Coordinates of N, CA and C in Angstrom, one line a residue:
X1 N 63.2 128.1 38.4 CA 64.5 128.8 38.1 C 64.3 130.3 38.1
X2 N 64.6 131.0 39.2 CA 64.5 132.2 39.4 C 65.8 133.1 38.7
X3 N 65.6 134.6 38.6 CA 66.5 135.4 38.2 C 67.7 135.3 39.2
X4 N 69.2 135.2 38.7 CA 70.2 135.1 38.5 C 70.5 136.3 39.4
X5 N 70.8 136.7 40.7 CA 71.1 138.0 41.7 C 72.3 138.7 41.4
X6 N 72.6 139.9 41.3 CA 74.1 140.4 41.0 C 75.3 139.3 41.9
X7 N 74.7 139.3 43.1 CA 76.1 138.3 43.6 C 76.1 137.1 43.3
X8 N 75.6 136.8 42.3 CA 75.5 135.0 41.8 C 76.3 135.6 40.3
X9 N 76.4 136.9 39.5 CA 76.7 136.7 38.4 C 78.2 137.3 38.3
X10 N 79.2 136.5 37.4 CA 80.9 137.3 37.7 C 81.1 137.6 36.0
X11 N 81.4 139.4 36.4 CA 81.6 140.2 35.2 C 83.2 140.3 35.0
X12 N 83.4 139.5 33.9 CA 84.9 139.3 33.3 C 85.0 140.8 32.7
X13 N 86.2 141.7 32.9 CA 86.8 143.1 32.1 C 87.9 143.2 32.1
X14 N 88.7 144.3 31.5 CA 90.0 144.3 31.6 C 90.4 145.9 32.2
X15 N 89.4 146.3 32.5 CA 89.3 147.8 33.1 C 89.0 147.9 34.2
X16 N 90.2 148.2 35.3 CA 89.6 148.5 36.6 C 88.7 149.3 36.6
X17 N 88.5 150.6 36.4 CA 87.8 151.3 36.7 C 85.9 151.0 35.7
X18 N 86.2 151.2 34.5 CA 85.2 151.1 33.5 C 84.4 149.7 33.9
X19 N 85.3 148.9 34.2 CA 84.9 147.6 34.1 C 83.9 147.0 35.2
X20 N 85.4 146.8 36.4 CA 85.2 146.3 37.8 C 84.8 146.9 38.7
X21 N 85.4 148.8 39.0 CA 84.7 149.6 39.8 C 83.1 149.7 39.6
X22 N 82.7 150.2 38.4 CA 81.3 150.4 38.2 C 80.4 149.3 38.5
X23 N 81.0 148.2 37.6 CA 80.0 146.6 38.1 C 79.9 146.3 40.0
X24 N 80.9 146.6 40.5 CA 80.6 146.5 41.5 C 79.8 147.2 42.3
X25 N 80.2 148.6 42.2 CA 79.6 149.7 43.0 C 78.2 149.5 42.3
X26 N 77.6 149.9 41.6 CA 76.5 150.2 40.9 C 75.5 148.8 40.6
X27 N 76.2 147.7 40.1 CA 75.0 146.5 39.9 C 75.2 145.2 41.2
X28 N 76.4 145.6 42.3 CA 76.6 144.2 42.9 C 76.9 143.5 42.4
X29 N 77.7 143.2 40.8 CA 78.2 142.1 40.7 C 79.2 141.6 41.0
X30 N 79.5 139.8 41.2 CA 80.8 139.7 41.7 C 81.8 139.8 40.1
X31 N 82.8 140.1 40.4 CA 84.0 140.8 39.3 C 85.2 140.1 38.9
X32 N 85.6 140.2 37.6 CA 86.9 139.4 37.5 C 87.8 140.3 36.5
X33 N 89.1 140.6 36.8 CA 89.4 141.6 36.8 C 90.7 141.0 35.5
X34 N 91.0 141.2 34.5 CA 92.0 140.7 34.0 C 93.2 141.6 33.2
X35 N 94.3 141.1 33.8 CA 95.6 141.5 33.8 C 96.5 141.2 33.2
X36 N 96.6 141.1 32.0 CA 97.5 140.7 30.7 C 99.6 140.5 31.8
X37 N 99.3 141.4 32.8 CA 100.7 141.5 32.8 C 101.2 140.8 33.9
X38 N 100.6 139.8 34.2 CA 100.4 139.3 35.2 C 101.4 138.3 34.7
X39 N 101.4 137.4 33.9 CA 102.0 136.5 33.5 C 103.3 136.4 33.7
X40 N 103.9 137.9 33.1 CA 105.1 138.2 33.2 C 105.4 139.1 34.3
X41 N 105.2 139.8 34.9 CA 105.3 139.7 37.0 C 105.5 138.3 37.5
X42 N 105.1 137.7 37.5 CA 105.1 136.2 38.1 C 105.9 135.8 37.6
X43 N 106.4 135.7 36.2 CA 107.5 135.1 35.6 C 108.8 135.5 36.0
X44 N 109.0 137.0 36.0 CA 110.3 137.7 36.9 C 110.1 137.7 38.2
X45 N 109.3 137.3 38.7 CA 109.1 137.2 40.1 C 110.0 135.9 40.9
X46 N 109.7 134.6 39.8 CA 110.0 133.4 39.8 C 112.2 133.6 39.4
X47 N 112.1 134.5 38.6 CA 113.5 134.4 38.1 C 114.5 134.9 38.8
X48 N 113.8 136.4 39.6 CA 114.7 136.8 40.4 C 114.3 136.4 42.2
X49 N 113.7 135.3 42.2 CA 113.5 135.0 43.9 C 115.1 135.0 44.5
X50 N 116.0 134.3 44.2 CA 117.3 134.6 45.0 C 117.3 136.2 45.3
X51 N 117.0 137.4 44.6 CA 117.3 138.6 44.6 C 116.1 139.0 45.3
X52 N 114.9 138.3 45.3 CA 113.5 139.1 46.8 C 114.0 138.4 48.1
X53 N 115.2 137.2 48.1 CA 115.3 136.8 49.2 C 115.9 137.3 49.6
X54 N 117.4 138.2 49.2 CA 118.4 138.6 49.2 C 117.7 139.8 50.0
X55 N 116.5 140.8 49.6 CA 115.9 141.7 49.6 C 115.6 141.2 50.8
X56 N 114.7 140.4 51.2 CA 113.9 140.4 52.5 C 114.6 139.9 53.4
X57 N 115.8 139.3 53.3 CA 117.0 138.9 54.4 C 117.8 140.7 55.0
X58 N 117.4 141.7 53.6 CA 118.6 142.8 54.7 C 117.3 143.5 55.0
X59 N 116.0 143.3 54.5 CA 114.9 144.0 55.4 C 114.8 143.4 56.6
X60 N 114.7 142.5 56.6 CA 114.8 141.5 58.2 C 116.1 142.2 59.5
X61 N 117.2 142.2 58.7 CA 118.0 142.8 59.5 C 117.9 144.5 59.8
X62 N 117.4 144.9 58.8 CA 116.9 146.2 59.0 C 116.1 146.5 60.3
X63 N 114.5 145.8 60.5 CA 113.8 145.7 61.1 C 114.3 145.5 62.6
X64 N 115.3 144.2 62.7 CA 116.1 143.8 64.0 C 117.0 145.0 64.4
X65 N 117.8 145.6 63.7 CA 118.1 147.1 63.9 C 117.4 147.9 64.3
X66 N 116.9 148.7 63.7 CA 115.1 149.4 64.5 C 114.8 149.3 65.6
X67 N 114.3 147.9 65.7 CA 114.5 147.3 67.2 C 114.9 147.3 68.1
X68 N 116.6 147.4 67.9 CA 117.4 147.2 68.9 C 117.8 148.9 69.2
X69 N 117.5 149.7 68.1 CA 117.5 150.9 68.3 C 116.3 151.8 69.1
X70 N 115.4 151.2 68.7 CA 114.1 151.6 69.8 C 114.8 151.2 71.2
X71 N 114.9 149.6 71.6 CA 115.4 149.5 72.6 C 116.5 150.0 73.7
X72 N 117.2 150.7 72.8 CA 118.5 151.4 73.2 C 117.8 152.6 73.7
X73 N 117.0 153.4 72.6 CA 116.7 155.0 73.4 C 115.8 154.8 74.4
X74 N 114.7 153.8 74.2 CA 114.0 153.5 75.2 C 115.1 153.2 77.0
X75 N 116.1 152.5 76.7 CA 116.9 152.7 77.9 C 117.6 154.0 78.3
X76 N 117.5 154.0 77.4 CA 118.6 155.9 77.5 C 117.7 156.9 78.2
X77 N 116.4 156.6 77.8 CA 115.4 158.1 78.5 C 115.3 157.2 80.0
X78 N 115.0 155.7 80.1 CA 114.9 155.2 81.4 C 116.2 155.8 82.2
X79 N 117.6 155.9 81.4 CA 118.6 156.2 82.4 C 118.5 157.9 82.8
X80 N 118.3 158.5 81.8 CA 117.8 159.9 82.1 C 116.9 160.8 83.5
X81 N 116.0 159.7 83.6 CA 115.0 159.5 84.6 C 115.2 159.3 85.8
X82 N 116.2 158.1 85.7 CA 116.7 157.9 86.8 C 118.0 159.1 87.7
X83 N 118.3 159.8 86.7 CA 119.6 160.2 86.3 C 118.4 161.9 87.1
X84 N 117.6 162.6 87.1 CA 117.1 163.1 87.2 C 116.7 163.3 88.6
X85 N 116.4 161.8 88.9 CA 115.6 161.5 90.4 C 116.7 162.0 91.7
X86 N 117.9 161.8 91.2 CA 118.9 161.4 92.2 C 119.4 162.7 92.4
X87 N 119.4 163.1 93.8 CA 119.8 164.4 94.1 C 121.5 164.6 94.5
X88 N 122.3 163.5 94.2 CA 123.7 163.5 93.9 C 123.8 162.8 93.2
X89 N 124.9 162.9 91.6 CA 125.3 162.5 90.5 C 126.5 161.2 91.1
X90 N 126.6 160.0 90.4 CA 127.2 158.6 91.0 C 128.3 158.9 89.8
X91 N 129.8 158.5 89.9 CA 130.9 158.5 89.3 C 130.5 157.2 88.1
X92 N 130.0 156.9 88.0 CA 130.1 156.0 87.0 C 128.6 156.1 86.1
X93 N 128.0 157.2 86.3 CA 126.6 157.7 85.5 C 127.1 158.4 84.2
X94 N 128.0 159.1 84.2 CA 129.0 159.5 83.2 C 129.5 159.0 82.2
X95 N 129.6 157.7 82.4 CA 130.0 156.6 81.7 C 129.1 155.6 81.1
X96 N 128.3 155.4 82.0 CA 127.0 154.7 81.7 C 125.8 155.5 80.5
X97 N 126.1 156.9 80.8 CA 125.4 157.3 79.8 C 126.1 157.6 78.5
X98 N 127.3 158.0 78.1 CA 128.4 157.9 76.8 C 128.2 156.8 77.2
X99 N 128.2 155.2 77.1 CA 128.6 154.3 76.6 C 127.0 153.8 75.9
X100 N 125.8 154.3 76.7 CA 124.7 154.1 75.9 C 124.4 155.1 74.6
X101 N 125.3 156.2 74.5 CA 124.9 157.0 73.9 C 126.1 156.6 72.5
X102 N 127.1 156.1 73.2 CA 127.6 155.6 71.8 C 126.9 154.3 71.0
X103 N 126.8 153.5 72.2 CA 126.0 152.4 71.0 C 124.9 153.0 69.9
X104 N 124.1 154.0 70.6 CA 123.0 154.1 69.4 C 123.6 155.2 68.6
X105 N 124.6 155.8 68.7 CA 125.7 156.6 67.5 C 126.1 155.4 66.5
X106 N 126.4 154.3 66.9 CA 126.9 153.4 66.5 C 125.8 152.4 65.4
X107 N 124.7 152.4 66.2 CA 124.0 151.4 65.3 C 123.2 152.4 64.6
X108 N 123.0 153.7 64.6 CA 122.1 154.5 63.8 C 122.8 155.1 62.6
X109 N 124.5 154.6 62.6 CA 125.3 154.8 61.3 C 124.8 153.5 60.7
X110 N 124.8 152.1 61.0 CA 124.4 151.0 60.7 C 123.7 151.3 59.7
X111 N 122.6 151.5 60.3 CA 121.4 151.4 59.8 C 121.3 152.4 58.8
X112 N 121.7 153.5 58.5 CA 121.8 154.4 57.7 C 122.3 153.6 56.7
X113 N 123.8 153.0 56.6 CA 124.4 152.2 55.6 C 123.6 151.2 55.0
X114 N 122.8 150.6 55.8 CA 121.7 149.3 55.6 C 121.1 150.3 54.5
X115 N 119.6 151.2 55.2 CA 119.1 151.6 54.5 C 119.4 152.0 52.9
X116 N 120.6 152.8 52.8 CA 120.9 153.2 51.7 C 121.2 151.3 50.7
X117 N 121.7 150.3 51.4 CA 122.1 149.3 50.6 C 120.6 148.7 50.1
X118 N 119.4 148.5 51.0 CA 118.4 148.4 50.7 C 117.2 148.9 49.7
X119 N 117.7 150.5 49.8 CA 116.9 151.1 49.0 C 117.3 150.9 47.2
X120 N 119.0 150.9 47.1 CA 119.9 150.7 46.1 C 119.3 148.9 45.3
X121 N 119.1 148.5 46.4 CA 118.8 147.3 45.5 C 117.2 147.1 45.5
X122 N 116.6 147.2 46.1 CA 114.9 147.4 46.1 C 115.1 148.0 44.4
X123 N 116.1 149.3 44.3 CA 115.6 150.1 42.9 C 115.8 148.9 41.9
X124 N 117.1 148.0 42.3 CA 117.8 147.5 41.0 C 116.7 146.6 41.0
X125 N 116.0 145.8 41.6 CA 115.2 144.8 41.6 C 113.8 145.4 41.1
X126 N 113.4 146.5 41.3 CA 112.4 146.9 40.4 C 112.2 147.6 39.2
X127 N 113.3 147.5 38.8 CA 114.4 148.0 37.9 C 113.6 146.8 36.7
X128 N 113.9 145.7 37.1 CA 113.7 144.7 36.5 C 112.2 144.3 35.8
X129 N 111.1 144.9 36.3 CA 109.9 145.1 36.2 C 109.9 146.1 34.8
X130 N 109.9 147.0 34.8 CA 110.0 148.2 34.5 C 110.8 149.0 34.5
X131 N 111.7 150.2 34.0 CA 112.7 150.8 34.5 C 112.1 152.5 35.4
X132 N 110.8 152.1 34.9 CA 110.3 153.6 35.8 C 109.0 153.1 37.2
X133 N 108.5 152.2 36.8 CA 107.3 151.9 37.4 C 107.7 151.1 38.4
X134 N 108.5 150.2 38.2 CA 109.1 149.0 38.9 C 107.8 147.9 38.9
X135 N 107.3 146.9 39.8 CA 106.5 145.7 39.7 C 105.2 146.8 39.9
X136 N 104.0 146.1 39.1 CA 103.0 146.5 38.9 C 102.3 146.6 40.2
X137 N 102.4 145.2 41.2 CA 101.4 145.3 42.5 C 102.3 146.0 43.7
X138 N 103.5 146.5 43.6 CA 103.8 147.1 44.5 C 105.0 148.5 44.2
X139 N 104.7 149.4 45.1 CA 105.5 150.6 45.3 C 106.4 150.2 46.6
X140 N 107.4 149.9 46.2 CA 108.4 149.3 47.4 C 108.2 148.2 47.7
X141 N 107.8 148.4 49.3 CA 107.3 147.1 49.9 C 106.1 147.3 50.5
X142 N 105.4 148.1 49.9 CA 103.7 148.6 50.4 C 103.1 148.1 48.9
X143 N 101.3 148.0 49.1 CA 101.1 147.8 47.5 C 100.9 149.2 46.7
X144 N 101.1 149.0 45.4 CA 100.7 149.9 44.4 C 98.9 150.3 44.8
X145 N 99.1 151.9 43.9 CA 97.7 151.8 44.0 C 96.8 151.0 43.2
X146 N 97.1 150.4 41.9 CA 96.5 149.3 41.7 C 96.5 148.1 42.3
X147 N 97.2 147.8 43.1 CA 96.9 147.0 43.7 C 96.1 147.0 44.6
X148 N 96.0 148.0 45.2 CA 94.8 148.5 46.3 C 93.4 148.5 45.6
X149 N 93.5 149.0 44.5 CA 92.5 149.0 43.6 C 91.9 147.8 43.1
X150 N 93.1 146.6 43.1 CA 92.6 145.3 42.2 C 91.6 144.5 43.9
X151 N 92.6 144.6 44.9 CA 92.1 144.4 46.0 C 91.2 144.4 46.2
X152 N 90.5 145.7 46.8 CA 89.1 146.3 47.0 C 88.3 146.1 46.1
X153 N 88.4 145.9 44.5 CA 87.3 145.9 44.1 C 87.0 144.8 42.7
X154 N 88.3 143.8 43.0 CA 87.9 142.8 41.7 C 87.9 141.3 42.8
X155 N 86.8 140.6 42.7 CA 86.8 139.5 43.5 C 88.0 138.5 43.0
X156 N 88.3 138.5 41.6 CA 89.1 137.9 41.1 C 89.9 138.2 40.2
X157 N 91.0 138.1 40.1 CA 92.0 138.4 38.7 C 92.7 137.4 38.4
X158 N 93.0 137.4 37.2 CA 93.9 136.3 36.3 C 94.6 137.5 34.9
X159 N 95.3 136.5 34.6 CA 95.7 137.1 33.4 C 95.3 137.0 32.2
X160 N 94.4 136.2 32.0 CA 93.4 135.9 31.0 C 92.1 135.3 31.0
X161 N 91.0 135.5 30.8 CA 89.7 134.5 30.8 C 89.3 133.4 30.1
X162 N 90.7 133.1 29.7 CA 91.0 131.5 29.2 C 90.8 130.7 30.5
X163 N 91.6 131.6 31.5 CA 91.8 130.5 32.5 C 90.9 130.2 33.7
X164 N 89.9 131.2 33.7 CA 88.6 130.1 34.2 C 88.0 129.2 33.6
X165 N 88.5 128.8 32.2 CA 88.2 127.3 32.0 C 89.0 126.3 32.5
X166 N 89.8 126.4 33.5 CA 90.4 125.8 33.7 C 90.0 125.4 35.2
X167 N 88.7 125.4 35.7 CA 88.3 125.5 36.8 C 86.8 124.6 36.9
X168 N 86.1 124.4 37.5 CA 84.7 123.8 37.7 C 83.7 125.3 37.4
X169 N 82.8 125.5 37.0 CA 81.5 126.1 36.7 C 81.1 126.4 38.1
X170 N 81.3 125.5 38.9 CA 80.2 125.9 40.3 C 81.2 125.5 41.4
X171 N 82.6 126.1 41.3 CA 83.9 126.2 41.9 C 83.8 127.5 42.9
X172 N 83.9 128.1 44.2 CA 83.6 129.0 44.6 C 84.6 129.5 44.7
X173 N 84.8 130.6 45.0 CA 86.0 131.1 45.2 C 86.5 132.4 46.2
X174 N 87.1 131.8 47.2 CA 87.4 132.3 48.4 C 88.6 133.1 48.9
X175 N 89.0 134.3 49.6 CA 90.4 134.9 50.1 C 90.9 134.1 51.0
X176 N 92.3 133.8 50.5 CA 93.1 132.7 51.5 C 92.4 133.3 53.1
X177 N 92.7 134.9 53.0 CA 92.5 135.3 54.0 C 92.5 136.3 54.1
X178 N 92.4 137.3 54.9 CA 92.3 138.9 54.7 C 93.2 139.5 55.6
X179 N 94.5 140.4 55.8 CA 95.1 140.7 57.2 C 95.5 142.1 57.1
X180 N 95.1 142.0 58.2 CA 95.3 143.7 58.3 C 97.1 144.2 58.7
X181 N 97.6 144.8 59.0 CA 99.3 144.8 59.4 C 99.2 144.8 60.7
X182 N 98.4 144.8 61.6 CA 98.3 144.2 63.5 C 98.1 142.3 63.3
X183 N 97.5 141.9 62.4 CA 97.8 140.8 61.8 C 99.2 139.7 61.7
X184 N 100.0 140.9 61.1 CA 101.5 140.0 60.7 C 102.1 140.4 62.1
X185 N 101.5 141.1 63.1 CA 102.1 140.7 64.5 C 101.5 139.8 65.4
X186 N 100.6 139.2 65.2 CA 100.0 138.2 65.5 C 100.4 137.0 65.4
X187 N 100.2 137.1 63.4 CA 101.1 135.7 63.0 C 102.7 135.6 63.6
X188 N 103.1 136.6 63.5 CA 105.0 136.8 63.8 C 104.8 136.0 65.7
X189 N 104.1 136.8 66.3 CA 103.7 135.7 67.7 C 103.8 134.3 68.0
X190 N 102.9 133.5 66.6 CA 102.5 132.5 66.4 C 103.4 131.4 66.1
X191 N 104.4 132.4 65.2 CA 105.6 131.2 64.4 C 106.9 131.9 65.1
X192 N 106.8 132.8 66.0 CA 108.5 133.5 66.6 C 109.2 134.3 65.5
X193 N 108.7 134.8 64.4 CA 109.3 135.7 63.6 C 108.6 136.6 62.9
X194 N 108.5 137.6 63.2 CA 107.9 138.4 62.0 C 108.2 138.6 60.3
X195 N 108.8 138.0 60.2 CA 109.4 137.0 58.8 C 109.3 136.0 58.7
X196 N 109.0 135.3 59.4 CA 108.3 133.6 58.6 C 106.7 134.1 58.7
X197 N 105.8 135.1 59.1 CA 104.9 135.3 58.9 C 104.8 136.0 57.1
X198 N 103.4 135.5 57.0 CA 103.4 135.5 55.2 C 102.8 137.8 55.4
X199 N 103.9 137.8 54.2 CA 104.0 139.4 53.8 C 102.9 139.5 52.6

């Protein structure tokens, strides 16, 4: 029975930094990071899901906007180009370009209205977390910096270290998965949506 290696031993704290940064950086050990507030994020998480769905349904449409807006100027500079080449101007180029140039007058008010409706309820919905911080693991729809922080440097969090008794002793414990954001275009490939891909 040999000595016990830092990555065989997991240091339970409640301090990212004091706790989980140091143990890791400095002795290798694997980490367990505990988050009292965890409980209740998950619990309003669970209460307001009609309202993250509501949320990710006009982000979805947002996104398809964007899209269709890239698409549009992307045609606009193609018609420019062409519009460029031609050493006489065609009666109906005049037209063709105001009618491209309205649509994206058109959908770039859209989207302005979107945004502002999105941003208005993102607040209201983080609102609900906290009235200044909003949800602990994220700043919008990016993560918090503790989140980045619980990420990178706690192999595991829970909200209490009650609840690895609730597990096997010699239970291992693995990342569903790791993805980078070229990732959720991958997966979006795989299933035909960049929203049925997991966020």
């Amino acid at each position: 029975q040999g000595e016990l290696g830092g990555s065989r031993l997991l240091y339970v704290g409640d301090h990212v930094y004091a706790d989980i940064v140091r143990s890791k950086r400095s002795l290798g050990w694997r980490t367990c990071l505990i988050v009292p507030e965890l409980t209740r994020e998950l619990a309003l998480h669970r209460r307001l899901k009609k309202d993250r769905q509501e949320l990710l349904r006009l982000r979805k449409r947002q996104y398809l906007l964007e899209r269709d807006l890239d698409q549009l100027f992307a045609a606009r500079q193609r018609l420019t180009g062409q519009l460029l080449q031609r050493t006489e101007p065609h009666s109906e180029d005049a037209g063709e370009e105001q009618g491209l140039d309205d649509r994206i007058d058109s959908l770039a008010a859209a989207l302005k209205v979107l945004r502002v409706e999105v941003r208005q309820r993102l607040d209201g919905f983080n609102a609900a977390f906290h009235p200044r911080w909003g949800q602990l693991f994220k700043a919008g729809f990016q993560e918090s910096r503790i989140a980045k922080q619980i990420k990178d440097y706690a192999c595991l969090y829970t909200s209490r270290a009650s609840n690895l008794g609730l597990v096997s002793p010699i239970r291992p414990f693995r990342p569903i998965r790791d993805m980078m954001p070229h990732d959720h275009i991958l997966e979006a490939d795989a299933t035909d949506s960049l929203f049925d891909a997991p966020m």
